[in-house]
mmCIF file of N, CA and C and ligand atoms in Angstrom:
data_model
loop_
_atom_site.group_PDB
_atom_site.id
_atom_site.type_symbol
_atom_site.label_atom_id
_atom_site.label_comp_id
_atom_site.label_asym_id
_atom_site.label_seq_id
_atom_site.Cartn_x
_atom_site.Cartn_y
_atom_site.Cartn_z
ATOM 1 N N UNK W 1 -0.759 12.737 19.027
ATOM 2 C CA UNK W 1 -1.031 13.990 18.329
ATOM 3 C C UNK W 1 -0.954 13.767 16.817
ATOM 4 N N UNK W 2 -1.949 14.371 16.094
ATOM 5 C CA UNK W 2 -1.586 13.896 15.088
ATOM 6 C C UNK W 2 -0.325 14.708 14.370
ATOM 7 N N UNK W 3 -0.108 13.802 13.077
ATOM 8 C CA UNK W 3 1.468 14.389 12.609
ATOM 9 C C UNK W 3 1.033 15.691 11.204
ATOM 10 N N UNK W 4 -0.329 15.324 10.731
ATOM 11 C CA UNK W 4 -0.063 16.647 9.759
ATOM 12 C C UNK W 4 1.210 16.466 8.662
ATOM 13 N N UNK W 5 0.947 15.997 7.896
ATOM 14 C CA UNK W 5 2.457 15.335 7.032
ATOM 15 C C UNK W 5 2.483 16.371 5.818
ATOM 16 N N UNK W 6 2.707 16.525 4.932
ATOM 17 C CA UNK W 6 3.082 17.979 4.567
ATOM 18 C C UNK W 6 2.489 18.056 3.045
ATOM 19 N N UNK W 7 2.119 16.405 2.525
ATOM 20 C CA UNK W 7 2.026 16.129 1.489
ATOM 21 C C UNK W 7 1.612 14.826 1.195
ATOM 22 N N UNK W 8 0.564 14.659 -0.262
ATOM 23 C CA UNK W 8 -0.323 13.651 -0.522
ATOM 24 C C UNK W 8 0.371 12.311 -0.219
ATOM 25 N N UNK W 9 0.411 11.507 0.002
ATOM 26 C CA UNK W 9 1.383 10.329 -0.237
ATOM 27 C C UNK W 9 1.382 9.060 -1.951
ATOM 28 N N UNK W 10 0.217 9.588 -2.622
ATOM 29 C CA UNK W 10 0.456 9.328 -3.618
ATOM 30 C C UNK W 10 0.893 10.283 -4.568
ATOM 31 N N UNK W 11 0.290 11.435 -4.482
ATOM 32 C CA UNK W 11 1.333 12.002 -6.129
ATOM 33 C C UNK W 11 2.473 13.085 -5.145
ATOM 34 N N UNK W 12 2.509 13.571 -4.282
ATOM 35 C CA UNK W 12 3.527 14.032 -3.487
ATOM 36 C C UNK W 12 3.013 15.627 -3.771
ATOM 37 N N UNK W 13 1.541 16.339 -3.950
ATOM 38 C CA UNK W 13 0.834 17.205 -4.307
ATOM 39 C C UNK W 13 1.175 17.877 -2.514
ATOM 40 N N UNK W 14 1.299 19.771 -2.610
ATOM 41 C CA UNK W 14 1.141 20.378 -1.205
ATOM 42 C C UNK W 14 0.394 19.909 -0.514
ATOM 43 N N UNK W 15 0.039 19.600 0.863
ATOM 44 C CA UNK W 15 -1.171 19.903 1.723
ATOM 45 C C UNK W 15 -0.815 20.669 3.011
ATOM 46 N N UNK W 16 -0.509 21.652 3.070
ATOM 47 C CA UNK W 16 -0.317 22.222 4.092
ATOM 48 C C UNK W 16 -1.656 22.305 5.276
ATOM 49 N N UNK W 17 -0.951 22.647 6.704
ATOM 50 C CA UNK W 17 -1.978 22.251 7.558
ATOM 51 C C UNK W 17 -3.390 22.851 7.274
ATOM 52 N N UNK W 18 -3.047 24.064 6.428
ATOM 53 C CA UNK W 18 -5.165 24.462 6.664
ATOM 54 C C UNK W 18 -5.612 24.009 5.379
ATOM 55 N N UNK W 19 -5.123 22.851 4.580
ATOM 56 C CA UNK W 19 -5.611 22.555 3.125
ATOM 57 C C UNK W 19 -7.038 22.037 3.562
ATOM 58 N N UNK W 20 -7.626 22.708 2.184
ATOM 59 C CA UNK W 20 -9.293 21.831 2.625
ATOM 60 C C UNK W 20 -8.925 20.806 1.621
ATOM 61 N N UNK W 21 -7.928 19.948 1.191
ATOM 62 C CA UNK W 21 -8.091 19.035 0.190
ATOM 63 C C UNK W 21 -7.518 18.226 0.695
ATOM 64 N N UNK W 22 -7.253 17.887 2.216
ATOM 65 C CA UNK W 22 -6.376 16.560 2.825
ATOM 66 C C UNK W 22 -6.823 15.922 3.870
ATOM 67 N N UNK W 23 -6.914 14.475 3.333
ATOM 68 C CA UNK W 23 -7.789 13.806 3.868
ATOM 69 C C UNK W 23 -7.055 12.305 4.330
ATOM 70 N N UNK W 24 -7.337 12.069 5.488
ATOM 71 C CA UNK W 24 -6.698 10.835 6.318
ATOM 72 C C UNK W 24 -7.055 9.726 7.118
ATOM 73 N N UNK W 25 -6.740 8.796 6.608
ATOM 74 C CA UNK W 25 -7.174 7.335 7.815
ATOM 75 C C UNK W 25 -7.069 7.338 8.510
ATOM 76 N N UNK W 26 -7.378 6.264 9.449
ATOM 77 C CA UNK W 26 -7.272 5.968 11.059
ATOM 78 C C UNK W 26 -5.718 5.992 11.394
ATOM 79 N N UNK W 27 -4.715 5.548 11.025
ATOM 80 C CA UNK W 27 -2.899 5.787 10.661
ATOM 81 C C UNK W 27 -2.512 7.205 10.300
ATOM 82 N N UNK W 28 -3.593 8.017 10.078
ATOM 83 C CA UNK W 28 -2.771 9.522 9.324
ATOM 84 C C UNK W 28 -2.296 8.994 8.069
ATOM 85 N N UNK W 29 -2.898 7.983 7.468
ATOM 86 C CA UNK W 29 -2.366 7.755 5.826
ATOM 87 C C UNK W 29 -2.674 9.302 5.536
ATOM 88 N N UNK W 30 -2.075 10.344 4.728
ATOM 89 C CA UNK W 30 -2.279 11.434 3.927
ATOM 90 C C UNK W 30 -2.635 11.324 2.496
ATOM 91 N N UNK W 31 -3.478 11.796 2.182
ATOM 92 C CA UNK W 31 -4.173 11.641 0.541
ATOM 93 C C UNK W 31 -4.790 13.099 0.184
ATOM 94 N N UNK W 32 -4.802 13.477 -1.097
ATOM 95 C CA UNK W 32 -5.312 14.504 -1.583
ATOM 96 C C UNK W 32 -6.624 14.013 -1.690
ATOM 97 N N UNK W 33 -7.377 15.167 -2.275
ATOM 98 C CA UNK W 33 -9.013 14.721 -2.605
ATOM 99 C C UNK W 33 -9.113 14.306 -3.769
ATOM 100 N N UNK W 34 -8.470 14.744 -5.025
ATOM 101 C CA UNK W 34 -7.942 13.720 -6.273
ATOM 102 C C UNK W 34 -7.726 12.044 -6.224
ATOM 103 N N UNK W 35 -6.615 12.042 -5.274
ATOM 104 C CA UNK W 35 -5.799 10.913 -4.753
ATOM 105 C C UNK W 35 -7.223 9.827 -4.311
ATOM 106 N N UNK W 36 -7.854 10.430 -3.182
ATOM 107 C CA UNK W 36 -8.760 9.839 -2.642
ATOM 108 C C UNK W 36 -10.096 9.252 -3.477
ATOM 109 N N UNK W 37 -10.943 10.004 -4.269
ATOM 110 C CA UNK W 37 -11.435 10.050 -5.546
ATOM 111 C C UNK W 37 -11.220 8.581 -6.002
ATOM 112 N N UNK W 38 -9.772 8.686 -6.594
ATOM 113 C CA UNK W 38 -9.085 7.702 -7.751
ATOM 114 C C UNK W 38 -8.859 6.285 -6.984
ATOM 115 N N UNK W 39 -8.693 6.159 -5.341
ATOM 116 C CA UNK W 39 -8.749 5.096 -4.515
ATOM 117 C C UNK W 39 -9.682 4.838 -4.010
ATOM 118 N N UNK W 40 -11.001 5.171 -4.526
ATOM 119 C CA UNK W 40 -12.705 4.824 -4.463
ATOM 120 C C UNK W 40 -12.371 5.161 -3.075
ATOM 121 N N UNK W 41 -11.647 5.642 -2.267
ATOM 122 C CA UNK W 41 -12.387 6.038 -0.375
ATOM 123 C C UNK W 41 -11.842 5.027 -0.051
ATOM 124 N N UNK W 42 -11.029 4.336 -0.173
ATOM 125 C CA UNK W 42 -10.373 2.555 0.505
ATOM 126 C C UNK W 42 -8.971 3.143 0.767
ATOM 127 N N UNK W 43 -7.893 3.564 1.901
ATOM 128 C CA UNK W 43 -6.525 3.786 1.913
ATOM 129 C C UNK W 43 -6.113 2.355 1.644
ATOM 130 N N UNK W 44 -4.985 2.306 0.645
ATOM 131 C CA UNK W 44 -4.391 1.413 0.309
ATOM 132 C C UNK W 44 -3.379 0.679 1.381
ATOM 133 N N UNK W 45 -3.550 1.301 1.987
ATOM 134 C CA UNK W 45 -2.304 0.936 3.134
ATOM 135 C C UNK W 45 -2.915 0.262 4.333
ATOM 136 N N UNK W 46 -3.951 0.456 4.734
ATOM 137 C CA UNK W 46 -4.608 -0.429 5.726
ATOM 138 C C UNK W 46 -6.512 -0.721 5.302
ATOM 139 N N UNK W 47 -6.872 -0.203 4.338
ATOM 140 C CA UNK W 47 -7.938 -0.598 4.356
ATOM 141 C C UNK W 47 -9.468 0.000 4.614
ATOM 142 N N UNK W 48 -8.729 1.159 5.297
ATOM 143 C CA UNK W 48 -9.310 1.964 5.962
ATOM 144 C C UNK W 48 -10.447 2.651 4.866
ATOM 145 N N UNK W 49 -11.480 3.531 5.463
ATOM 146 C CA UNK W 49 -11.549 4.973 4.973
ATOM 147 C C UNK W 49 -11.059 6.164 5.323
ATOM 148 N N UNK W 50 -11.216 7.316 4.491
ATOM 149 C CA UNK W 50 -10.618 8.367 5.554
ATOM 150 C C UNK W 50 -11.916 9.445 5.868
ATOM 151 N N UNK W 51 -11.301 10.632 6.255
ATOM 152 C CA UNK W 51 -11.751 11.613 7.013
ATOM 153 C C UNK W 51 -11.418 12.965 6.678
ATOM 154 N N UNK W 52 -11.577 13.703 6.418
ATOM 155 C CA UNK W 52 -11.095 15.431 6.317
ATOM 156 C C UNK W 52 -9.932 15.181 7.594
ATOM 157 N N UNK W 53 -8.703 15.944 7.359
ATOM 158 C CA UNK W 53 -8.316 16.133 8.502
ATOM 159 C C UNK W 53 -8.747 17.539 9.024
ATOM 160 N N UNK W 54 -7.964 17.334 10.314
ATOM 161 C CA UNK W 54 -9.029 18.732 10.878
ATOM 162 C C UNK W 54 -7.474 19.632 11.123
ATOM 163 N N UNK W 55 -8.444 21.025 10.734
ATOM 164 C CA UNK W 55 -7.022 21.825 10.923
ATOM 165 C C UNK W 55 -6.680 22.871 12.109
ATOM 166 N N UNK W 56 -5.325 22.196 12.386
ATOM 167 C CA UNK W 56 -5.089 22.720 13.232
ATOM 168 C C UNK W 56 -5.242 24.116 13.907
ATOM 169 N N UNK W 57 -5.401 24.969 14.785
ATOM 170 C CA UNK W 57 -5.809 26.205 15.442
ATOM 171 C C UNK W 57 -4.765 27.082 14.528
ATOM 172 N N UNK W 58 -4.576 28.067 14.150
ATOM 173 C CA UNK W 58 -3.062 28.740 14.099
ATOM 174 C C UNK W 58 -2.191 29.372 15.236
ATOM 175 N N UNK W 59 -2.589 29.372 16.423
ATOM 176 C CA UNK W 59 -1.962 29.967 17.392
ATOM 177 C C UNK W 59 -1.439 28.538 18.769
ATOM 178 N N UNK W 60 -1.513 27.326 17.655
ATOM 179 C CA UNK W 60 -1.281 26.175 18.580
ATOM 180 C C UNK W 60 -0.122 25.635 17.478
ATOM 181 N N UNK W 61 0.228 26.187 16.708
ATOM 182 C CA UNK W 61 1.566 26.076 15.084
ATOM 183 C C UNK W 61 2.975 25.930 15.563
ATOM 184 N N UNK W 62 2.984 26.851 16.376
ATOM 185 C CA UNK W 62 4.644 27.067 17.033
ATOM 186 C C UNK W 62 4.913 25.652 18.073
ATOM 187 N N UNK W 63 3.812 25.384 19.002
ATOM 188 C CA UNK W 63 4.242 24.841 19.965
ATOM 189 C C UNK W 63 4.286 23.479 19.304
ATOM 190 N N UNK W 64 3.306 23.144 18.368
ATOM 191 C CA UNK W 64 2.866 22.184 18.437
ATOM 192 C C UNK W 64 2.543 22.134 16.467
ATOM 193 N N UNK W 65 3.828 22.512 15.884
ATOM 194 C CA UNK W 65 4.211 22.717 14.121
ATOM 195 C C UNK W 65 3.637 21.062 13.300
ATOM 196 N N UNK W 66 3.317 21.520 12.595
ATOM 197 C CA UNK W 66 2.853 20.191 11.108
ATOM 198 C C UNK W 66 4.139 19.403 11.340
ATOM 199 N N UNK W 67 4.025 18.009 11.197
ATOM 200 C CA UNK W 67 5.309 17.627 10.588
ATOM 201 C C UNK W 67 6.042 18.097 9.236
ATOM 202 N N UNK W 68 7.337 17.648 8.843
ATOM 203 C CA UNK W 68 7.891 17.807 7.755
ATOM 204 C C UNK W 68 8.368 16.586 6.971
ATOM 205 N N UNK W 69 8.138 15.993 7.519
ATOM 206 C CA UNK W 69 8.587 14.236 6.933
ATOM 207 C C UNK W 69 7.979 13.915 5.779
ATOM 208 N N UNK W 70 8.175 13.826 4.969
ATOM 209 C CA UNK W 70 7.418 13.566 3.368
ATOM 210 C C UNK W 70 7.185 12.206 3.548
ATOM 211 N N UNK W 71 6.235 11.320 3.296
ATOM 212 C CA UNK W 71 5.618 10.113 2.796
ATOM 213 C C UNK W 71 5.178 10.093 1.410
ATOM 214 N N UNK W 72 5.983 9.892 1.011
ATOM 215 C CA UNK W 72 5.755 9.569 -0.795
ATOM 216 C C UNK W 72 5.827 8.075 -1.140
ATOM 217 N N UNK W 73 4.758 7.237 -1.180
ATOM 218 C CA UNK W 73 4.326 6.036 -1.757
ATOM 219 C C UNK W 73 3.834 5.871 -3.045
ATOM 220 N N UNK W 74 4.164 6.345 -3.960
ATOM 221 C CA UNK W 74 2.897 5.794 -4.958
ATOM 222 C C UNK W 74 2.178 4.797 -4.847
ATOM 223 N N UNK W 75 0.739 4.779 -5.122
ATOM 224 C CA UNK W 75 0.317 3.678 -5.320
ATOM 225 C C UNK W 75 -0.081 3.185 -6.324
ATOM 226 N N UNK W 76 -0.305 1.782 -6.678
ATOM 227 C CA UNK W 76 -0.228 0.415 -8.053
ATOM 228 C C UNK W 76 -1.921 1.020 -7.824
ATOM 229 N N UNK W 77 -2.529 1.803 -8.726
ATOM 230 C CA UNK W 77 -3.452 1.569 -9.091
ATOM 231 C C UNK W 77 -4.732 0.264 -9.208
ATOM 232 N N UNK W 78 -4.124 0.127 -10.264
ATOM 233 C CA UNK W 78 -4.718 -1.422 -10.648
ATOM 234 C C UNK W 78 -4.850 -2.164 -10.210
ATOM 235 N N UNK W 79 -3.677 -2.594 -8.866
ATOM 236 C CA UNK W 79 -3.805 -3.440 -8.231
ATOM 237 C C UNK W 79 -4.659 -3.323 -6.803
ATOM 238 N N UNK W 80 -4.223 -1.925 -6.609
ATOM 239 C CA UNK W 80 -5.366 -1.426 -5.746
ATOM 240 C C UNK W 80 -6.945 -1.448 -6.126
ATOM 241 N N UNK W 81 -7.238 -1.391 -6.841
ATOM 242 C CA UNK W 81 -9.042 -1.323 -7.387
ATOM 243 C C UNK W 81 -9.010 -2.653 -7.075
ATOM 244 N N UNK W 82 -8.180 -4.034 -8.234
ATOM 245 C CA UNK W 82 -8.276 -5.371 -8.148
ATOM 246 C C UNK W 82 -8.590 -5.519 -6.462
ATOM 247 N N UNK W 83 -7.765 -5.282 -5.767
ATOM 248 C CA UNK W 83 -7.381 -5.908 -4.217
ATOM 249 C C UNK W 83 -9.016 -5.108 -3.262
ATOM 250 N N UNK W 84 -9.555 -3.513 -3.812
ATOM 251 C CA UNK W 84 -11.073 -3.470 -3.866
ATOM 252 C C UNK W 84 -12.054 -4.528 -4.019
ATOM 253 N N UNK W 85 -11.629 -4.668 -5.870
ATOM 254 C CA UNK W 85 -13.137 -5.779 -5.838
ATOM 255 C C UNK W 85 -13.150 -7.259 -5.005
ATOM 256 N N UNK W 86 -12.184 -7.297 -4.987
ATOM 257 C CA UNK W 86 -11.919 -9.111 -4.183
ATOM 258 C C UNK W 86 -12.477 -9.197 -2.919
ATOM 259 N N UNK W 87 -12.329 -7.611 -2.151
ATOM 260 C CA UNK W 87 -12.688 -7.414 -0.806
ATOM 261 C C UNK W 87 -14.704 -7.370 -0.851
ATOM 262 N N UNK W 88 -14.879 -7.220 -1.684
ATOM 263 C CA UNK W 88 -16.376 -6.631 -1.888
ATOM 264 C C UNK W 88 -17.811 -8.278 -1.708
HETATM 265 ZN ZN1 ZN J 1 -2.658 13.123 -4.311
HETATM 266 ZN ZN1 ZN J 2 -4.439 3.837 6.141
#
């Protein structure tokens, strides 16, 4: 199921479950649409691209609630684009 994480994992920005601005890899990496933007579409964490997540029903919330677990990573910029072009 997915986990719905509560917040960007690079700048630690809201995304609550019906955000239209949160967007996720094949892992549920969590990223804003800023976030995502600034990481050319590559999750830093596996490589991936991502996806809109999809939001959940509201009457499926109770049984089956967003996580609350914060994932706050920043990510090295620079080294991220670098570790881009090398892949290219
Ligand atoms: Zn962000
Ligand atoms: Zn990922």
């Amino acid at each position: 199921m997915l986990q719905i994480r509560p917040t960007c994992e690079n700048c630690n920005k809201n995304l609550p479950f019906d955000s239209q601005e949160a967007l996720i890899c094949t892992f549920e990496c969590t990223f804003c649409l800023d976030c995502v933007h600034l990481l050319q579409h590559v999750c830093p964490n596996c490589g991936g691209g991502f996806e809109k997540r999809p939001i959940r029903p509201s009457h499926l919330l109770k049984k089956y609630p967003p996580s609350q677990v914060i994932v706050y990573k920043p990510v090295d910029l620079q080294e991220h684009l670098k570790a881009i072009k090398k892949n290219e």
